[in-house]
Coordinates of C-alpha atoms and ligand atoms in Angstrom, one line a residue:
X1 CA 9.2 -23.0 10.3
X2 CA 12.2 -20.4 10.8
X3 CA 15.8 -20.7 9.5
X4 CA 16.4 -17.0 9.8
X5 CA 18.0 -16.2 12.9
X6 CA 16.2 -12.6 14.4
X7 CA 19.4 -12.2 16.4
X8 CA 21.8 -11.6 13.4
X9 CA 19.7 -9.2 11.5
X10 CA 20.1 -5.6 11.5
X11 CA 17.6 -4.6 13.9
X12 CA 18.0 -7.9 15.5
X13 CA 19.6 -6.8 19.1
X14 CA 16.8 -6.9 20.9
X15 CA 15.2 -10.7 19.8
X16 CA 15.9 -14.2 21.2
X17 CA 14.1 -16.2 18.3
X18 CA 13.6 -16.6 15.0
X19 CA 12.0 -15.3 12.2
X20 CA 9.2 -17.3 10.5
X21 CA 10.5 -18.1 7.2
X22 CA 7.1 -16.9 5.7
X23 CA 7.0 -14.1 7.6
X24 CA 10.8 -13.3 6.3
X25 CA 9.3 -13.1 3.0
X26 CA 5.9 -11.5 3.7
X27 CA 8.2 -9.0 5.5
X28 CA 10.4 -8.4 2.3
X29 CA 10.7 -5.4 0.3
X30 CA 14.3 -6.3 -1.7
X31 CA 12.3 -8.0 -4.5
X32 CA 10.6 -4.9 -6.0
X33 CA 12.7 -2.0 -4.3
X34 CA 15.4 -2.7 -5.2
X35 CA 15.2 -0.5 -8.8
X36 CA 15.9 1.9 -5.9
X37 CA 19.6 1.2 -5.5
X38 CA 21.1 4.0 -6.8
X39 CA 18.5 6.9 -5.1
X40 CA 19.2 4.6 -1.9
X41 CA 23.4 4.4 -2.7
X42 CA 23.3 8.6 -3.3
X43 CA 21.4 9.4 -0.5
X44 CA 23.5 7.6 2.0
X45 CA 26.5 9.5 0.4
X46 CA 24.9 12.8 0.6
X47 CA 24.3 11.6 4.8
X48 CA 27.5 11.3 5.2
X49 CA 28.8 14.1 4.0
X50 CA 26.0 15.8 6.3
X51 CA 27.3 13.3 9.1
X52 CA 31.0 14.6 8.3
X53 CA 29.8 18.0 8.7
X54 CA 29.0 17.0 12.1
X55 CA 32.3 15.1 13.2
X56 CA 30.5 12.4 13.4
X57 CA 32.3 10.9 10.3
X58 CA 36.6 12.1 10.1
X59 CA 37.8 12.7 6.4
X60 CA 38.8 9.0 6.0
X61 CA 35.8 7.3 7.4
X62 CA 33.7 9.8 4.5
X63 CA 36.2 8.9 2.1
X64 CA 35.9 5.0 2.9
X65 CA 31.8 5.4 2.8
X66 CA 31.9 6.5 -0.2
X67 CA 34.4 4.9 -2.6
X68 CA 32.5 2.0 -0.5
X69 CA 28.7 3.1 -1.7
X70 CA 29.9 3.4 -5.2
X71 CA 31.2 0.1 -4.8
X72 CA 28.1 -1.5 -4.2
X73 CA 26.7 1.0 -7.0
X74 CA 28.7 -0.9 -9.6
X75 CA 28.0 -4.5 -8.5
X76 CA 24.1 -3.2 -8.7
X77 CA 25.6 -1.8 -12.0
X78 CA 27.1 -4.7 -13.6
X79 CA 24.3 -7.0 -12.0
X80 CA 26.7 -8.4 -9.4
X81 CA 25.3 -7.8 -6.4
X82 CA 24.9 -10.8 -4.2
X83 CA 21.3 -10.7 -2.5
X84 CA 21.5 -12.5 1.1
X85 CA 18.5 -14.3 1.0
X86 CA 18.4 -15.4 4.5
X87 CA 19.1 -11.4 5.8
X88 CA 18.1 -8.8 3.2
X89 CA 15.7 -7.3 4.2
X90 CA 15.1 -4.7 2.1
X91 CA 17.1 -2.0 0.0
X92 CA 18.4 -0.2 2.8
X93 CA 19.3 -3.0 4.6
X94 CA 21.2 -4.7 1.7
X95 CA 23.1 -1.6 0.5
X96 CA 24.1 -1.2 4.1
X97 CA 25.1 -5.2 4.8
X98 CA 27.3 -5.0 1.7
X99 CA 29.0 -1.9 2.7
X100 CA 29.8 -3.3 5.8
X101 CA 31.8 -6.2 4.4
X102 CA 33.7 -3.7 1.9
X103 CA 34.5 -1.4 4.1
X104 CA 34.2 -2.9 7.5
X105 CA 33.2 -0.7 10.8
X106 CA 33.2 2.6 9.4
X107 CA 29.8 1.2 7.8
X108 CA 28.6 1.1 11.0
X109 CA 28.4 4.8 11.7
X110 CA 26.7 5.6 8.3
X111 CA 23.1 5.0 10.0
X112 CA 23.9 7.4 13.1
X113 CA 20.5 9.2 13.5
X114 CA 18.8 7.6 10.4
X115 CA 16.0 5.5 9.9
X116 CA 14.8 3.5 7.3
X117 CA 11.0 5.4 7.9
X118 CA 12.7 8.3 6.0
X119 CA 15.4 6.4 4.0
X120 CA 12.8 4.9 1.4
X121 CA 10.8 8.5 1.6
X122 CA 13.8 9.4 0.0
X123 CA 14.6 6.7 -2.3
X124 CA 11.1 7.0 -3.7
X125 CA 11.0 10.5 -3.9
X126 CA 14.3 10.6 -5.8
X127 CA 13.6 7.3 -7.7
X128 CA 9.9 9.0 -9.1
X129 CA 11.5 12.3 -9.4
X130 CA 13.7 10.9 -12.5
X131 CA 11.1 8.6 -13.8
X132 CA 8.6 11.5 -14.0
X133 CA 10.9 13.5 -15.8
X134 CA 11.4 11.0 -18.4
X135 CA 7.8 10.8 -18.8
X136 CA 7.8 14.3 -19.8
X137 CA 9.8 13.9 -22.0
X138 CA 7.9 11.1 -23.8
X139 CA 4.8 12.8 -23.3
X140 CA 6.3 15.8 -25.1
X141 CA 7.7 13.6 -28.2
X142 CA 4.2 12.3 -28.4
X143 CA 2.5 16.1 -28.4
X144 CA 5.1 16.7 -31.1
X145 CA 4.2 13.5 -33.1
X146 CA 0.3 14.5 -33.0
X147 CA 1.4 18.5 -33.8
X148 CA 3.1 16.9 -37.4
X149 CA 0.4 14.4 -37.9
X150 CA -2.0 17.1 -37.4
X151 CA 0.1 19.3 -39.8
X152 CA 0.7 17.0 -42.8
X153 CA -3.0 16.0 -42.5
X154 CA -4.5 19.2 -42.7
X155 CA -6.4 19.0 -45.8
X156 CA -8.3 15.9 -44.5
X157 CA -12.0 16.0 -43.4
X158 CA -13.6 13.1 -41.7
X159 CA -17.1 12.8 -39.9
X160 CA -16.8 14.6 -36.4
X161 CA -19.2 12.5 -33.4
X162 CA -21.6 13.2 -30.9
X163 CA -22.9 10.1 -28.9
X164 CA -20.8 8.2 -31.5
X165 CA -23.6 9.5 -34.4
X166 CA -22.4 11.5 -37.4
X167 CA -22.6 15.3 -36.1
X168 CA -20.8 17.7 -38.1
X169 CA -17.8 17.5 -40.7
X170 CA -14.5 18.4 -38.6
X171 CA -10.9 18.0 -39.4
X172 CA -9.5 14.7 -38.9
X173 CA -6.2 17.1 -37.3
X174 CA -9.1 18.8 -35.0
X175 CA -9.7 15.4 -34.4
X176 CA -6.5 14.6 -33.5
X177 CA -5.2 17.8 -31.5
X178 CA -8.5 17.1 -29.2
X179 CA -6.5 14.3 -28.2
X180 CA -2.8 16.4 -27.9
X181 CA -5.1 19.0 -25.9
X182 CA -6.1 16.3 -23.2
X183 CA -2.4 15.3 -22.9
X184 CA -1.1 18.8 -22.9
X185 CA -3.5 19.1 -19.5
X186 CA -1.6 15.7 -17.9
X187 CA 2.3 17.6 -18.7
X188 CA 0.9 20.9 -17.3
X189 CA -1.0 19.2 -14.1
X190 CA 2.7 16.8 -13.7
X191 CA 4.3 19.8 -13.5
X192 CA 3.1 20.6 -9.8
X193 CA 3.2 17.3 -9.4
X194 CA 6.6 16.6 -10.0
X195 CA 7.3 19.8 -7.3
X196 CA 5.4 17.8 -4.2
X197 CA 7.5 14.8 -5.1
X198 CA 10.8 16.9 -4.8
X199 CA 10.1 17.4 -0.7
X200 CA 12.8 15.9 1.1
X201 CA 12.1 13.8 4.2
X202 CA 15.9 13.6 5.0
X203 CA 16.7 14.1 8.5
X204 CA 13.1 13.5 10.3
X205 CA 14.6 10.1 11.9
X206 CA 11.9 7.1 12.4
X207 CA 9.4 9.8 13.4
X208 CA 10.8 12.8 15.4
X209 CA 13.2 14.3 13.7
X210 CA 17.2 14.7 14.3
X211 CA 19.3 14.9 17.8
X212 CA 22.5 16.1 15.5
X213 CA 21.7 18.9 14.4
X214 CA 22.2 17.3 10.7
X215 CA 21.8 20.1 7.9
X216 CA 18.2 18.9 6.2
X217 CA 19.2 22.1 4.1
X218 CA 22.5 21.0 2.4
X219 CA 21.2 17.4 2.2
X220 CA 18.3 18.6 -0.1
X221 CA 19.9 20.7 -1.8
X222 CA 23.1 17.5 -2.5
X223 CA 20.4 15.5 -3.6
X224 CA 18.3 17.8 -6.1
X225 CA 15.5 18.3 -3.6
X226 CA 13.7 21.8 -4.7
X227 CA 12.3 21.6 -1.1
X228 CA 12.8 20.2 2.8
X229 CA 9.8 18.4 4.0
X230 CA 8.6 20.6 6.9
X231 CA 7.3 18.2 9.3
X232 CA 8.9 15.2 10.7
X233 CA 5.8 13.2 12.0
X234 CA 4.1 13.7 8.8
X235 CA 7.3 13.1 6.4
X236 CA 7.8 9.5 7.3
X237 CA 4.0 9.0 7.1
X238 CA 3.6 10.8 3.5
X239 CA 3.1 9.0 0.6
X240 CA 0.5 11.8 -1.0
X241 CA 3.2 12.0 -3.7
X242 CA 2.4 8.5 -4.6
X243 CA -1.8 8.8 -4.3
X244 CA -0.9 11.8 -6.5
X245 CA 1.5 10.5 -9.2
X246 CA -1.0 7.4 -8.7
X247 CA -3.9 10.0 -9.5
X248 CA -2.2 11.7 -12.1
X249 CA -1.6 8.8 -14.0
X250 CA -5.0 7.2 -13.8
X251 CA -6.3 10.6 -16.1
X252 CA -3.3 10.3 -18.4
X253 CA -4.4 6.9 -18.4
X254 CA -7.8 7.7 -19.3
X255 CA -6.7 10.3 -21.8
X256 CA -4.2 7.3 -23.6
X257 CA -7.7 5.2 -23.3
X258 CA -10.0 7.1 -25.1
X259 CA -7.5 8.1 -27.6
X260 CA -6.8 4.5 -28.3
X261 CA -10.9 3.5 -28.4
X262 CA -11.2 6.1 -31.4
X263 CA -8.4 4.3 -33.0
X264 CA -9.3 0.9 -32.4
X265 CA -12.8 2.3 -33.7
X266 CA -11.6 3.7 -36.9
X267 CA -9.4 1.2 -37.8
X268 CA -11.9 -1.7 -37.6
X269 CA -13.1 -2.5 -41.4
X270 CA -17.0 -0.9 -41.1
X271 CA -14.9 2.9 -40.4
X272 CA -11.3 2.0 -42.2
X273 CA -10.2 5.9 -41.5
X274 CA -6.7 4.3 -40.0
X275 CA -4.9 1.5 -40.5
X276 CA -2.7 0.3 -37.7
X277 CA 0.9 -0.3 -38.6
X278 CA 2.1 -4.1 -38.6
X279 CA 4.8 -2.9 -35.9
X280 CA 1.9 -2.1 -33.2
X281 CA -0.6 -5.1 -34.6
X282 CA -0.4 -8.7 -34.0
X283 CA -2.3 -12.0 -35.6
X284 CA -4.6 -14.5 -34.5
X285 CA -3.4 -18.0 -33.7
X286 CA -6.7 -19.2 -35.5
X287 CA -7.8 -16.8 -38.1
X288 CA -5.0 -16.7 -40.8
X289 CA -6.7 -13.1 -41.9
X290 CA -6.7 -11.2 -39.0
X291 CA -4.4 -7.7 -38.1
X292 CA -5.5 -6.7 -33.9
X293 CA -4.5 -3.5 -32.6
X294 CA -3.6 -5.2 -29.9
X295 CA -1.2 -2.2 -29.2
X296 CA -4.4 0.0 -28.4
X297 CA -6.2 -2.9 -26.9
X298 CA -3.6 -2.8 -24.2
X299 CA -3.1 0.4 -23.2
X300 CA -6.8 0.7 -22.8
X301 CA -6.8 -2.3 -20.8
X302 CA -3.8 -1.2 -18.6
X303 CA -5.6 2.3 -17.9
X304 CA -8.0 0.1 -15.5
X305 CA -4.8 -1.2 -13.8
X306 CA -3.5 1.8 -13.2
X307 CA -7.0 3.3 -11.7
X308 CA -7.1 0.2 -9.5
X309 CA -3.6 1.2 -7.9
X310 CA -4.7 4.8 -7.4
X311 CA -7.5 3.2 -5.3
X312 CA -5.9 0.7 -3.5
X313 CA -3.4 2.3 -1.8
X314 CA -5.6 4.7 -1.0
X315 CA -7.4 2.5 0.6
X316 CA -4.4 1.1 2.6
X317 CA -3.9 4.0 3.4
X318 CA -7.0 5.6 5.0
X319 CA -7.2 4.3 8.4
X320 CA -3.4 4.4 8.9
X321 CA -2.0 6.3 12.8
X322 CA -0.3 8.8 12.9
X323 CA 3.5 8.8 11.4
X324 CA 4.9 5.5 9.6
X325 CA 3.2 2.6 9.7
X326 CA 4.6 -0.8 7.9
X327 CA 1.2 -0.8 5.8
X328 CA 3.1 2.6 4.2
X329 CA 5.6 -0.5 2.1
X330 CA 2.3 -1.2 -0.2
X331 CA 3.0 2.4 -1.6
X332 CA 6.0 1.2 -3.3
X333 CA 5.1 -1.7 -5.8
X334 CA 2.4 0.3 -7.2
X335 CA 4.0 3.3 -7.6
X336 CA 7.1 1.1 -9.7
X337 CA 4.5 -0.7 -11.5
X338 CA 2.4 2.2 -12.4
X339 CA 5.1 4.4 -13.5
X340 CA 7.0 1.8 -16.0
X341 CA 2.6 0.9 -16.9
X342 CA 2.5 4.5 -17.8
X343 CA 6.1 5.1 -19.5
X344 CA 5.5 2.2 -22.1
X345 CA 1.9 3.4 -22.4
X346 CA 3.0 7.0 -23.8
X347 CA 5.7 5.3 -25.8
X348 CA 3.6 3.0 -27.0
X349 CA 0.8 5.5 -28.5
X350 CA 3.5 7.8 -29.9
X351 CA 4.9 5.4 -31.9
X352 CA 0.9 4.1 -33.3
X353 CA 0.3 7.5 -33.7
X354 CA 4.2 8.3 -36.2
X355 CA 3.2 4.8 -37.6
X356 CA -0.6 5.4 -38.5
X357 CA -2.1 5.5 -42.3
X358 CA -4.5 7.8 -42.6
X359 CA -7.6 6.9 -45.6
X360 CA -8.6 10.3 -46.1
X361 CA -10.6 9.0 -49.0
X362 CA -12.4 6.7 -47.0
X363 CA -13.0 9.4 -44.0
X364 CA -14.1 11.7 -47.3
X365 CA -16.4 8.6 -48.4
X366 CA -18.4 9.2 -44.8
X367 CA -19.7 12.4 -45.0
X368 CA -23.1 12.9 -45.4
X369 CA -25.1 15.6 -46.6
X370 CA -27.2 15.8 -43.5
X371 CA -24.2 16.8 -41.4
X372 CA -24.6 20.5 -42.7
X373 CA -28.0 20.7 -41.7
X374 CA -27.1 23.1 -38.8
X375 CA -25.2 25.0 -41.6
X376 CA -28.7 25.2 -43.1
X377 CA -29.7 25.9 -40.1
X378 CA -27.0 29.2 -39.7
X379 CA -27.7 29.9 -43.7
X380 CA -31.3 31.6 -42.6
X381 CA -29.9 33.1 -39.3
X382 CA -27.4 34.8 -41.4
X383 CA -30.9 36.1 -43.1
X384 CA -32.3 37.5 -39.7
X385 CA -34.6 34.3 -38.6
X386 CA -34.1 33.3 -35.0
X387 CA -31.8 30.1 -34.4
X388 CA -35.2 27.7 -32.9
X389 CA -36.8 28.8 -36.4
X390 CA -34.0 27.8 -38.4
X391 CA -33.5 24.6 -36.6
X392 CA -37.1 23.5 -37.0
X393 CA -37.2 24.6 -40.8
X394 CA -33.8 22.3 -41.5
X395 CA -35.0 19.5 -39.7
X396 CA -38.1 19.5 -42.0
X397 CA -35.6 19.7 -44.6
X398 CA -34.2 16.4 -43.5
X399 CA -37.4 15.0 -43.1
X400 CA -38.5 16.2 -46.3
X401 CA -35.6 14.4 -47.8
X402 CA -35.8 11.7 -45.7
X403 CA -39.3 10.8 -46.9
X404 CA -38.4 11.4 -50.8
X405 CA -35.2 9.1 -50.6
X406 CA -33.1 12.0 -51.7
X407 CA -29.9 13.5 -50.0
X408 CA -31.0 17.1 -48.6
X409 CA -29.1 18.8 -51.2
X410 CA -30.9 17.0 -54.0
X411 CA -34.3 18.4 -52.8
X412 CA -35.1 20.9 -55.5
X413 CA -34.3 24.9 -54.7
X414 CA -38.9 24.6 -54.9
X415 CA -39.1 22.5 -52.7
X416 CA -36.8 24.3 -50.0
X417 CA -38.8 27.8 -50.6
X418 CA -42.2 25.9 -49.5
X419 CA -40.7 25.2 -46.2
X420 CA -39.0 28.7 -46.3
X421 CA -38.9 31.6 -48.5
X422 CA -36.2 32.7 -48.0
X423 CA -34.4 29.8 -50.0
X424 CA -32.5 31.3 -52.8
X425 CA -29.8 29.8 -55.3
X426 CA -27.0 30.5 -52.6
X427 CA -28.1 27.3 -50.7
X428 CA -26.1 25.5 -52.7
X429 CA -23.3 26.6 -51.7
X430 CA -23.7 25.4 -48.2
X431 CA -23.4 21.3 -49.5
X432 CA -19.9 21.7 -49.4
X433 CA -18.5 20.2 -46.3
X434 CA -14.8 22.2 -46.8
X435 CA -16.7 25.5 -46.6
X436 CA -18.8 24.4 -43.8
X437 CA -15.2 23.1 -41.7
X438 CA -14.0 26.5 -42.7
X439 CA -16.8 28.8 -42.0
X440 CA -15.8 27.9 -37.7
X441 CA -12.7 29.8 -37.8
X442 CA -13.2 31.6 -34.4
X443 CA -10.2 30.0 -32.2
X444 CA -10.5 26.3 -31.2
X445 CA -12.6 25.4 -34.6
X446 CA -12.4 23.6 -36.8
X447 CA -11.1 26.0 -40.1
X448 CA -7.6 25.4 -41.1
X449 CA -6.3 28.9 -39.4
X450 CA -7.7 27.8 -36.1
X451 CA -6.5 24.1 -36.6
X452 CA -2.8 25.6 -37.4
X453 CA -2.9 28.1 -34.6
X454 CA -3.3 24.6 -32.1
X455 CA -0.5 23.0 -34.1
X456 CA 1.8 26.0 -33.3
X457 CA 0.4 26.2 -29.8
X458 CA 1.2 22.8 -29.1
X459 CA 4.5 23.4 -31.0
X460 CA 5.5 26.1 -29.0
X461 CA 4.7 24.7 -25.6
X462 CA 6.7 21.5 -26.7
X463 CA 10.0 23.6 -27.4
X464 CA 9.9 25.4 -23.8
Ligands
LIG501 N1 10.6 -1.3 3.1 C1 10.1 -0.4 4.1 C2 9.0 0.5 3.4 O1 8.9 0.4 2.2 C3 11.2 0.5 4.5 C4 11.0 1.1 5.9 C5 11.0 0.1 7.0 N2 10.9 0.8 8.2 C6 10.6 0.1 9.3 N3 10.6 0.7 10.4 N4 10.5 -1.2 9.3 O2 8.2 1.1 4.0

């Protein structure tokens, strides 16, 4: 069935019949791109100032375009725009309708030498540009929100995990900066990220570039570009900047994931090192008891969402011909989605993470003696025995005390000297998991100067 009339549309000249109504709204793009009103409304201004440049446009028609554009930026604004459901097609097309009936024909000589192909390069560009930005920011106030937890938490030593088996005593702040560390990698990689995103396609027409001799140059440069896009074929047909924010964002992702899994982990009842605040928790409909972390549960469930857009449009996008295909319009609702995914996500966690209680005591209550057999192990290096000696010897020890029921460091000083001599009354010291935490004080350990020298790392790359 068709009710839209082909004929009337913008690119309509050149058709006798109708559109399939289906087809209309297979076709569609209005209903997610529109978030990019404004990047659309600003770089239509910035053409035709470039168009003015060229004559093309006189003083009044520029004048009229754009008192026109910001308009239609208000009504977007103010939620008043009127969407023409039987002819809008997209964002382009609707911002350009409505100008048209503001303004009348000057509208008509905004598009001269445009095309939509580079159009919604633009838009996205400028649309993720922003977004990404603000993402830095949040991913900052989260590094800043681990760097005080880590501070005011210092004192507190928890179990530290291999294969998710007691290992070695650590600082719950090590702990927690291993996290930071991950997530000062994502704000360093978005960095050169965020610089491929800021190429401007403006100018490159549908595919070959611009009979006018428009200024790409000034037209970036209006529009906060830090660079032109050099090729015209391959700047309609470019959505790397989306595979890569895409990319990007499945390892934050990852990195949000994993964080969240240790908390969801400590926080359940059997570990109790965290409690969850009410804020991020909800109930059970059933169980009058329960507090979820559903907060966590989430953003580790939404880090598989955003891997599966990274994939699928890179799969859409594999076998695509040269220059701009219409396939190129499934680049657009995963990079919205992904983004806003990824901006609640890093919200989300920094406000767990400012919210979190912290049971030292019960963190305390988890350390075992057997964690400092390696320090048992260093004790006789530190008296000239080669390290696969001293291994062996300490993991008799822990048989040894394994077999007489006993915590290692109950095993008398005797006992120790038959397995090795050079046991003296000094071993005692080493049962002291403070003193072990400390003892790994080169940089990156575990010891409180190496733990506050991360803290004012992360600090100081926050601040610049
Ligand atoms: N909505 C389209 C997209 O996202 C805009 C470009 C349309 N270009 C065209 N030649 N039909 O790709």
């Amino acid at each position: 069935m068709a009710s839209n009339s082909a004929p009337t549309l913008l690119w309509g000249g050149r058709f006798s019949g109708a559109i399939d109504d289906l087809m209309f709204q297979f076709n569609e793009s209005l209903s997610f791109d529109k978030v990019l009103y404004k990047a659309d409304l600003h770089g239509s201004i910035t053409w035709a100032k470039a168009l003015r440049k060229l004559n093309v446009l006189s003083d009044e028609e520029l004048e009229q375009i754009i008192t026109g554009l910001q308009q239609v930026e208000k009504e977007w604004e103010e939620g008043k725009f009127v969407i023409d459901t039987k002819s809008d097609e997209d964002i382009h097309t609707a911002n350009e309708r409505r100008l048209g009936e503001l303004i009348g024909d000057a509208a008509g000589k905004l598009h001269t030498g445009r095309s939509r192909n580079e159009q919604v390069g633009v838009d996205m560009r400028l649309w993720a540009g922003e977004q990404l930005t603000d993402i830095a920011s949040a991913l900052k106030s989260l590094l800043a929100v681990s760097a005080t937890r880590a501070k005011e938490a210092l004192p507190i030593l928890m179990p530290g995990y291999t294969h998710l088996q007691r290992a070695q005593p650590v600082r719950f702040s090590h702990w927690l900066l291993s996290h930071a560390t991950f997530l000062k990698g994502d704000l360093q990689r978005l960095e050169g990220v965020q610089e491929r995103v800021s190429s401007c396609p403006l100018g490159v027409g549908a595919l070959a570039g611009n009979p006018f001799g428009i200024d790409r140059d000034f037209m970036a440069k209006d529009l906060g570009f830090h660079s032109v896009h050099p090729n015209s074929l391959c700047a309609v047909a470019d959505r790397d900047f989306v595979v890569e924010i895409l990319q990007w964002a499945s390892l934050l992702m990852a990195h949000l994931s994993r964080l969240a899994e240790d908390l969801i982990l400590f926080s359940t009842a059997e570990f109790g090192f965290v409690q969850v605040a009410d804020a991020y928790s909800t109930g059970s409909s059933l169980m009058p008891q329960k507090k979820n972390p559903d907060s966590l549960e989430l953003i580790r469930g939404k880090a598989g969402r955003v891997m599966g857009q990274a994939s699928g449009f890179l799969a859409s996008l594999k076998g695509l011909p040269t220059s701009y295909n219409k396939d190129l319009q499934e680049s657009v609702e995963p990079m919205i989605d992904c983004i806003k995914t990824v901006s609640n996500c890093v919200r989300i966690t920094q406000g767990v993470l400012d919210t979190l209680t912290i049971h030292g005591d019960k963190m305390k209550a988890a350390l075992t003696d057997d964690m400092l057999a390696t320090d048992i192990a260093d004790y006789l290096v530190r008296k000239g025995v080669p390290f696969r000696k001293t291994h062996h010897i300490a993991g008799e020890i822990v048989r040894k005390a394994e077999e007489s029921k006993v915590s290692i460091s109950a095993l008398p000083l005797a006992d120790l000297k038959t397995i090795s001599p050079l046991f003296e009354d000094d071993i005692s010291q080493v049962f002291d998991f403070e003193r072990s935490v400390e003892q790994r004080s080169s940089s990156g350990g575990t010891s409180s100067s190496s733990v506050l020298a991360q803290i004012a790392a992360i600090e100081e790359y926050v601040k610049n």
